[in-house]
PDB file of C-alpha atoms in Angstrom:
ATOM      1  CA  UNK A   3       0.023  -0.024   0.043  1.00 52.00           C
ATOM      2  CA  UNK A   4       1.380   3.513  -1.003  1.00 81.00           C
ATOM      3  CA  UNK A   5       2.257   5.797   1.971  1.00 90.00           C
ATOM      4  CA  UNK A   6       2.158   9.451   1.591  1.00 95.00           C
ATOM      5  CA  UNK A   7       4.544  11.766   3.289  1.00 96.00           C
ATOM      6  CA  UNK A   8       4.156  15.484   3.955  1.00 96.00           C
ATOM      7  CA  UNK A   9       6.517  18.459   3.398  1.00 96.00           C
ATOM      8  CA  UNK A  10       4.653  21.881   3.238  1.00 95.00           C
ATOM      9  CA  UNK A  11       7.501  23.700   1.672  1.00 95.00           C
ATOM     10  CA  UNK A  12       8.051  21.467  -1.284  1.00 95.00           C
ATOM     11  CA  UNK A  13       7.016  24.287  -3.640  1.00 90.00           C
ATOM     12  CA  UNK A  14       9.883  26.468  -2.210  1.00 92.00           C
ATOM     13  CA  UNK A  15      12.651  23.937  -2.848  1.00 92.00           C
ATOM     14  CA  UNK A  16      12.619  21.861   0.511  1.00 95.00           C
ATOM     15  CA  UNK A  17      14.222  18.413  -0.208  1.00 96.00           C
ATOM     16  CA  UNK A  18      14.193  16.732   3.216  1.00 96.00           C
ATOM     17  CA  UNK A  19      11.392  15.490   5.795  1.00 96.00           C
ATOM     18  CA  UNK A  20      11.023  16.743   9.130  1.00 95.00           C
ATOM     19  CA  UNK A  21      12.299  14.358  12.002  1.00 95.00           C
ATOM     20  CA  UNK A  22       8.890  12.911  12.733  1.00 94.00           C
ATOM     21  CA  UNK A  23       8.217  12.016   8.906  1.00 95.00           C
ATOM     22  CA  UNK A  24      11.888  10.980   8.522  1.00 96.00           C
ATOM     23  CA  UNK A  25      11.710   8.569  11.547  1.00 95.00           C
ATOM     24  CA  UNK A  26       8.392   7.007  10.144  1.00 94.00           C
ATOM     25  CA  UNK A  27       9.895   6.651   6.537  1.00 95.00           C
ATOM     26  CA  UNK A  28      13.101   5.188   7.672  1.00 95.00           C
ATOM     27  CA  UNK A  29      12.846   3.392  10.909  1.00 94.00           C
ATOM     28  CA  UNK A  30       9.119   2.186  10.620  1.00 93.00           C
ATOM     29  CA  UNK A  31       8.781   1.390   6.882  1.00 92.00           C
ATOM     30  CA  UNK A  32      12.613   0.728   6.529  1.00 94.00           C
ATOM     31  CA  UNK A  33      12.942   2.461   3.234  1.00 94.00           C
ATOM     32  CA  UNK A  34      16.581   2.924   1.892  1.00 95.00           C
ATOM     33  CA  UNK A  35      18.535   5.340  -0.134  1.00 96.00           C
ATOM     34  CA  UNK A  36      17.622   5.049  -3.904  1.00 95.00           C
ATOM     35  CA  UNK A  37      13.875   3.922  -3.013  1.00 95.00           C
ATOM     36  CA  UNK A  38      11.131   5.966  -4.588  1.00 95.00           C
ATOM     37  CA  UNK A  39       8.333   7.330  -2.495  1.00 95.00           C
ATOM     38  CA  UNK A  40       5.378   9.786  -2.676  1.00 96.00           C
ATOM     39  CA  UNK A  41       5.037  13.224  -0.956  1.00 96.00           C
ATOM     40  CA  UNK A  42       2.548  16.164  -0.785  1.00 97.00           C
ATOM     41  CA  UNK A  43       2.677  19.670   0.129  1.00 96.00           C
ATOM     42  CA  UNK A  44      -0.914  19.756   1.439  1.00 96.00           C
ATOM     43  CA  UNK A  45      -1.667  22.357  -1.171  1.00 95.00           C
ATOM     44  CA  UNK A  46      -3.036  20.235  -3.945  1.00 95.00           C
ATOM     45  CA  UNK A  47       0.133  18.571  -5.417  1.00 96.00           C
ATOM     46  CA  UNK A  48       1.762  15.271  -5.279  1.00 97.00           C
ATOM     47  CA  UNK A  49       5.642  14.666  -5.614  1.00 96.00           C
ATOM     48  CA  UNK A  50       7.473  11.568  -6.738  1.00 96.00           C
ATOM     49  CA  UNK A  51      10.850  11.380  -5.372  1.00 97.00           C
ATOM     50  CA  UNK A  52      13.847   9.311  -4.573  1.00 97.00           C
ATOM     51  CA  UNK A  53      15.542   9.105  -1.244  1.00 97.00           C
ATOM     52  CA  UNK A  54      19.094  10.470  -1.460  1.00 97.00           C
ATOM     53  CA  UNK A  55      20.018  10.026   2.265  1.00 96.00           C
ATOM     54  CA  UNK A  56      18.011   7.521   4.442  1.00 95.00           C
ATOM     55  CA  UNK A  57      18.642   9.488   7.594  1.00 96.00           C
ATOM     56  CA  UNK A  58      16.042   8.886  10.282  1.00 95.00           C
ATOM     57  CA  UNK A  59      16.445  12.231  11.631  1.00 95.00           C
ATOM     58  CA  UNK A  60      16.631  14.353   8.280  1.00 96.00           C
ATOM     59  CA  UNK A  61      15.688  12.016   5.225  1.00 97.00           C
ATOM     60  CA  UNK A  62      16.669  13.949   2.083  1.00 97.00           C
ATOM     61  CA  UNK A  63      15.260  13.304  -1.354  1.00 97.00           C
ATOM     62  CA  UNK A  64      15.202  14.168  -5.042  1.00 96.00           C
ATOM     63  CA  UNK A  65      11.891  15.140  -6.718  1.00 96.00           C
ATOM     64  CA  UNK A  66      11.426  13.397 -10.027  1.00 96.00           C
ATOM     65  CA  UNK A  67       7.891  14.349 -10.932  1.00 96.00           C
ATOM     66  CA  UNK A  68       5.132  16.678  -9.626  1.00 96.00           C
ATOM     67  CA  UNK A  69       1.449  16.523 -10.615  1.00 96.00           C
ATOM     68  CA  UNK A  70      -1.713  18.103  -9.439  1.00 96.00           C
ATOM     69  CA  UNK A  71      -4.372  16.283  -7.346  1.00 95.00           C
ATOM     70  CA  UNK A  72      -7.689  16.091  -9.479  1.00 93.00           C
ATOM     71  CA  UNK A  73      -9.722  19.309  -9.202  1.00 90.00           C
ATOM     72  CA  UNK A  74     -13.244  19.545  -7.862  1.00 93.00           C
ATOM     73  CA  UNK A  75     -15.835  21.950  -8.884  1.00 95.00           C
ATOM     74  CA  UNK A  76     -17.272  22.371  -5.487  1.00 96.00           C
ATOM     75  CA  UNK A  77     -16.258  23.526  -2.109  1.00 96.00           C
ATOM     76  CA  UNK A  78     -17.375  22.354   1.195  1.00 97.00           C
ATOM     77  CA  UNK A  79     -17.185  24.748   4.318  1.00 97.00           C
ATOM     78  CA  UNK A  80     -18.547  23.203   7.505  1.00 97.00           C
ATOM     79  CA  UNK A  81     -19.140  25.755  10.436  1.00 97.00           C
ATOM     80  CA  UNK A  82     -19.734  23.855  13.621  1.00 97.00           C
ATOM     81  CA  UNK A  83     -19.904  24.231  17.366  1.00 97.00           C
ATOM     82  CA  UNK A  84     -17.251  22.323  19.376  1.00 95.00           C
ATOM     83  CA  UNK A  85     -18.397  19.254  21.113  1.00 94.00           C
ATOM     84  CA  UNK A  86     -18.174  18.912  24.860  1.00 92.00           C
ATOM     85  CA  UNK A  87     -16.137  15.653  24.508  1.00 93.00           C
ATOM     86  CA  UNK A  88     -12.988  16.532  22.390  1.00 93.00           C
ATOM     87  CA  UNK A  89     -12.667  12.908  21.120  1.00 95.00           C
ATOM     88  CA  UNK A  90     -15.917  13.207  19.246  1.00 95.00           C
ATOM     89  CA  UNK A  91     -14.685  16.241  17.449  1.00 96.00           C
ATOM     90  CA  UNK A  92     -11.411  14.852  16.622  1.00 97.00           C
ATOM     91  CA  UNK A  93     -13.353  11.870  15.166  1.00 97.00           C
ATOM     92  CA  UNK A  94     -15.490  14.024  12.969  1.00 98.00           C
ATOM     93  CA  UNK A  95     -12.503  15.936  11.617  1.00 98.00           C
ATOM     94  CA  UNK A  96     -10.752  12.754  10.778  1.00 98.00           C
ATOM     95  CA  UNK A  97     -13.744  11.282   8.771  1.00 98.00           C
ATOM     96  CA  UNK A  98     -14.650  14.574   7.042  1.00 98.00           C
ATOM     97  CA  UNK A  99     -11.012  14.809   5.728  1.00 98.00           C
ATOM     98  CA  UNK A 100     -11.083  11.288   4.679  1.00 97.00           C
ATOM     99  CA  UNK A 101     -14.467  11.655   2.805  1.00 96.00           C
ATOM    100  CA  UNK A 102     -13.530  15.218   1.556  1.00 96.00           C
ATOM    101  CA  UNK A 103     -13.877  18.652   2.964  1.00 97.00           C
ATOM    102  CA  UNK A 104     -12.120  21.918   2.372  1.00 97.00           C
ATOM    103  CA  UNK A 105     -12.619  24.232   5.342  1.00 97.00           C
ATOM    104  CA  UNK A 106     -13.840  23.752   8.948  1.00 97.00           C
ATOM    105  CA  UNK A 107     -14.625  26.784  11.096  1.00 96.00           C
ATOM    106  CA  UNK A 108     -15.332  26.205  14.749  1.00 97.00           C
ATOM    107  CA  UNK A 109     -18.123  28.664  16.031  1.00 96.00           C
ATOM    108  CA  UNK A 110     -18.832  29.668  19.559  1.00 96.00           C
ATOM    109  CA  UNK A 111     -22.759  29.657  19.830  1.00 96.00           C
ATOM    110  CA  UNK A 112     -25.047  30.719  22.683  1.00 95.00           C
ATOM    111  CA  UNK A 113     -25.458  26.850  23.617  1.00 94.00           C
ATOM    112  CA  UNK A 114     -21.731  25.819  23.019  1.00 95.00           C
ATOM    113  CA  UNK A 115     -20.673  23.704  26.024  1.00 90.00           C
ATOM    114  CA  UNK A 116     -16.807  23.769  25.281  1.00 86.00           C
ATOM    115  CA  UNK A 117     -15.924  27.330  24.268  1.00 82.00           C
ATOM    116  CA  UNK A 118     -12.264  26.537  23.856  1.00 85.00           C
ATOM    117  CA  UNK A 119     -10.270  24.277  21.418  1.00 90.00           C
ATOM    118  CA  UNK A 120      -6.967  22.605  21.064  1.00 90.00           C
ATOM    119  CA  UNK A 121      -6.599  23.626  17.543  1.00 91.00           C
ATOM    120  CA  UNK A 122      -3.136  22.283  17.118  1.00 93.00           C
ATOM    121  CA  UNK A 123      -4.283  18.821  18.018  1.00 95.00           C
ATOM    122  CA  UNK A 124      -7.183  18.991  15.528  1.00 96.00           C
ATOM    123  CA  UNK A 125      -4.685  20.056  12.816  1.00 96.00           C
ATOM    124  CA  UNK A 126      -2.655  16.914  13.516  1.00 96.00           C
ATOM    125  CA  UNK A 127      -5.817  14.811  13.248  1.00 97.00           C
ATOM    126  CA  UNK A 128      -6.424  16.417   9.842  1.00 97.00           C
ATOM    127  CA  UNK A 129      -2.900  16.004   8.610  1.00 97.00           C
ATOM    128  CA  UNK A 130      -2.861  12.279   9.456  1.00 96.00           C
ATOM    129  CA  UNK A 131      -6.413  11.810   7.789  1.00 97.00           C
ATOM    130  CA  UNK A 132      -5.146  13.661   4.657  1.00 97.00           C
ATOM    131  CA  UNK A 133      -2.103  11.371   4.422  1.00 96.00           C
ATOM    132  CA  UNK A 134      -4.035   8.094   5.278  1.00 94.00           C
ATOM    133  CA  UNK A 135      -6.736   8.937   2.648  1.00 95.00           C
ATOM    134  CA  UNK A 136      -3.969   9.807   0.041  1.00 95.00           C
ATOM    135  CA  UNK A 137      -5.327  13.242  -0.363  1.00 95.00           C
ATOM    136  CA  UNK A 138      -3.025  16.176  -1.563  1.00 96.00           C
ATOM    137  CA  UNK A 139      -5.075  19.083  -0.140  1.00 96.00           C
ATOM    138  CA  UNK A 140      -4.923  19.720   3.783  1.00 96.00           C
ATOM    139  CA  UNK A 141      -8.293  21.380   4.854  1.00 97.00           C
ATOM    140  CA  UNK A 142      -8.236  24.777   6.449  1.00 96.00           C
ATOM    141  CA  UNK A 143      -9.136  24.661  10.172  1.00 96.00           C
ATOM    142  CA  UNK A 144      -9.965  27.775  12.018  1.00 92.00           C
ATOM    143  CA  UNK A 145      -9.668  28.750  15.665  1.00 92.00           C
ATOM    144  CA  UNK A 146     -12.899  29.365  17.543  1.00 94.00           C
ATOM    145  CA  UNK A 147     -14.957  32.287  16.145  1.00 95.00           C
ATOM    146  CA  UNK A 148     -17.990  33.853  17.813  1.00 96.00           C
ATOM    147  CA  UNK A 149     -21.137  33.019  15.841  1.00 96.00           C
ATOM    148  CA  UNK A 150     -21.902  36.825  15.187  1.00 94.00           C
ATOM    149  CA  UNK A 151     -18.266  37.286  13.948  1.00 94.00           C
ATOM    150  CA  UNK A 152     -18.767  34.440  11.590  1.00 94.00           C
ATOM    151  CA  UNK A 153     -21.787  36.008  10.217  1.00 92.00           C
ATOM    152  CA  UNK A 154     -19.755  39.118   9.461  1.00 86.00           C
ATOM    153  CA  UNK A 155     -16.926  37.420   7.960  1.00 81.00           C
ATOM    154  CA  UNK A 156     -18.619  35.080   5.795  1.00 68.00           C
ATOM    155  CA  UNK A 157     -19.516  36.530   2.583  1.00 66.00           C
ATOM    156  CA  UNK A 158     -19.689  35.301  -0.958  1.00 70.00           C
ATOM    157  CA  UNK A 159     -21.908  33.561  -3.610  1.00 69.00           C
ATOM    158  CA  UNK A 160     -21.828  30.005  -2.132  1.00 85.00           C
ATOM    159  CA  UNK A 161     -24.993  28.143  -1.149  1.00 95.00           C
ATOM    160  CA  UNK A 162     -25.770  28.671   2.586  1.00 95.00           C
ATOM    161  CA  UNK A 163     -27.481  26.228   4.906  1.00 96.00           C
ATOM    162  CA  UNK A 164     -28.173  26.093   8.601  1.00 95.00           C
ATOM    163  CA  UNK A 165     -29.114  22.608   9.913  1.00 94.00           C
ATOM    164  CA  UNK A 166     -31.841  23.298  12.460  1.00 88.00           C
ATOM    165  CA  UNK A 167     -33.918  20.981  14.408  1.00 76.00           C
ATOM    166  CA  UNK A 168     -37.467  21.770  13.511  1.00 76.00           C
ATOM    167  CA  UNK A 169     -40.241  19.304  12.962  1.00 68.00           C
ATOM    168  CA  UNK A 170     -41.926  21.835  10.600  1.00 71.00           C
ATOM    169  CA  UNK A 171     -38.742  22.031   8.467  1.00 69.00           C
ATOM    170  CA  UNK A 172     -39.540  19.836   5.454  1.00 75.00           C
ATOM    171  CA  UNK A 173     -36.398  20.749   3.388  1.00 89.00           C
ATOM    172  CA  UNK A 174     -33.700  18.130   3.483  1.00 94.00           C
ATOM    173  CA  UNK A 175     -30.120  19.379   2.692  1.00 95.00           C
ATOM    174  CA  UNK A 176     -29.971  16.509   0.115  1.00 95.00           C
ATOM    175  CA  UNK A 177     -32.673  18.179  -1.849  1.00 94.00           C
ATOM    176  CA  UNK A 178     -31.716  21.826  -1.384  1.00 94.00           C
ATOM    177  CA  UNK A 179     -28.009  21.662  -2.270  1.00 96.00           C
ATOM    178  CA  UNK A 180     -27.292  21.852  -5.919  1.00 96.00           C
ATOM    179  CA  UNK A 181     -24.410  20.077  -7.839  1.00 96.00           C
ATOM    180  CA  UNK A 182     -21.291  21.966  -8.528  1.00 96.00           C
ATOM    181  CA  UNK A 183     -21.433  24.738  -5.981  1.00 95.00           C
ATOM    182  CA  UNK A 184     -19.547  26.094  -2.953  1.00 96.00           C
ATOM    183  CA  UNK A 185     -21.313  25.287   0.226  1.00 96.00           C
ATOM    184  CA  UNK A 186     -21.356  26.534   3.737  1.00 96.00           C
ATOM    185  CA  UNK A 187     -23.160  24.423   6.415  1.00 97.00           C
ATOM    186  CA  UNK A 188     -23.814  25.666   9.904  1.00 97.00           C
ATOM    187  CA  UNK A 189     -24.099  22.846  12.525  1.00 97.00           C
ATOM    188  CA  UNK A 190     -25.095  23.924  16.047  1.00 95.00           C
ATOM    189  CA  UNK A 191     -24.207  22.586  19.576  1.00 94.00           C
ATOM    190  CA  UNK A 192     -26.319  19.867  21.311  1.00 89.00           C
ATOM    191  CA  UNK A 193     -28.730  22.425  22.527  1.00 88.00           C
ATOM    192  CA  UNK A 194     -29.016  23.655  18.877  1.00 91.00           C
ATOM    193  CA  UNK A 195     -28.914  27.156  17.686  1.00 94.00           C
ATOM    194  CA  UNK A 196     -30.806  29.824  19.819  1.00 94.00           C
ATOM    195  CA  UNK A 197     -33.689  31.608  18.143  1.00 94.00           C
ATOM    196  CA  UNK A 198     -31.698  34.836  17.748  1.00 96.00           C
ATOM    197  CA  UNK A 199     -28.897  32.821  16.021  1.00 96.00           C
ATOM    198  CA  UNK A 200     -31.330  31.326  13.676  1.00 94.00           C
ATOM    199  CA  UNK A 201     -32.889  34.678  12.887  1.00 95.00           C
ATOM    200  CA  UNK A 202     -29.392  36.296  12.234  1.00 95.00           C
ATOM    201  CA  UNK A 203     -28.372  33.442   9.904  1.00 94.00           C
ATOM    202  CA  UNK A 204     -31.555  33.787   7.842  1.00 92.00           C
ATOM    203  CA  UNK A 205     -30.922  37.519   7.579  1.00 93.00           C
ATOM    204  CA  UNK A 206     -27.530  36.594   6.042  1.00 92.00           C
ATOM    205  CA  UNK A 207     -29.040  34.327   3.450  1.00 92.00           C
ATOM    206  CA  UNK A 208     -28.751  30.999   5.182  1.00 94.00           C
ATOM    207  CA  UNK A 209     -31.615  28.563   4.388  1.00 93.00           C
ATOM    208  CA  UNK A 210     -33.027  26.362   7.106  1.00 93.00           C
ATOM    209  CA  UNK A 211     -32.520  22.693   6.181  1.00 95.00           C
ATOM    210  CA  UNK A 212     -33.120  19.259   7.879  1.00 93.00           C
ATOM    211  CA  UNK A 213     -30.742  16.377   8.065  1.00 93.00           C
ATOM    212  CA  UNK A 214     -33.655  13.985   8.476  1.00 89.00           C
ATOM    213  CA  UNK A 215     -36.083  12.946  11.345  1.00 86.00           C
ATOM    214  CA  UNK A 216     -33.708  11.575  13.808  1.00 86.00           C
ATOM    215  CA  UNK A 217     -31.888  13.867  16.300  1.00 86.00           C
ATOM    216  CA  UNK A 218     -28.248  13.637  15.601  1.00 92.00           C
ATOM    217  CA  UNK A 219     -25.310  14.440  17.725  1.00 94.00           C
ATOM    218  CA  UNK A 220     -23.253  17.363  16.634  1.00 96.00           C
ATOM    219  CA  UNK A 221     -20.331  15.556  15.160  1.00 97.00           C
ATOM    220  CA  UNK A 222     -22.777  12.939  13.486  1.00 97.00           C
ATOM    221  CA  UNK A 223     -24.634  15.924  11.885  1.00 96.00           C
ATOM    222  CA  UNK A 224     -21.404  17.422  10.691  1.00 97.00           C
ATOM    223  CA  UNK A 225     -20.136  14.266   9.062  1.00 98.00           C
ATOM    224  CA  UNK A 226     -23.519  13.455   7.634  1.00 97.00           C
ATOM    225  CA  UNK A 227     -23.767  17.018   5.911  1.00 98.00           C
ATOM    226  CA  UNK A 228     -20.248  16.450   4.497  1.00 98.00           C
ATOM    227  CA  UNK A 229     -21.321  13.099   3.308  1.00 98.00           C
ATOM    228  CA  UNK A 230     -24.335  14.413   1.436  1.00 98.00           C
ATOM    229  CA  UNK A 231     -22.475  17.176  -0.354  1.00 98.00           C
ATOM    230  CA  UNK A 232     -19.785  14.792  -1.408  1.00 98.00           C
ATOM    231  CA  UNK A 233     -22.688  12.323  -2.705  1.00 97.00           C
ATOM    232  CA  UNK A 234     -24.416  15.006  -4.537  1.00 96.00           C
ATOM    233  CA  UNK A 235     -21.132  15.827  -6.553  1.00 97.00           C
ATOM    234  CA  UNK A 236     -20.229  12.296  -6.994  1.00 92.00           C
TER     235      UNK A 236
END
């Protein structure tokens, strides 16, 4: 099975792996000088390379070929409230990256139970998931942003949706999202968005949508929304 390694500065001429990547390549996978391997810069490009020095602290290489990841004609941006249990949020980030997501913004809502994040940990989870799924684009993960600030910062021509638990809401995300668009989907905390947040989102052109008749946990809702949008564009 192909292994993918990460060096963010490949486009600037970097020809080595950091110590963690080097150790995995040389000590764990036992690769030798002269062996080929595959890298990414996390910016949409793959690089085929040959190891020139199999040093477990600083493995150097020579690039033989560069090529782009297949482009997508849609963009998925998930804006989600952090879960009280950090493990659940990490699980969601991992699975969303594996399935395909472009950006995750963490929003602090009126009912958010955990208004702080270990963003560095989440970025490591995203990086690992990118490599495991052999993707070449590392999603953009934000620090925690207040809901009202997100409304002010987020502007554009994308399709905008807010998943809101409302029995009178008949419009499912699957039926409202159109193929080949940029999307922003808001997912609230376990206590859902407050009425004022729902009103503010609708004033900013977010459409209220359903994710089905069942009540979903926050991280399940986020993953489900990501899956739906990828399926629509499959």
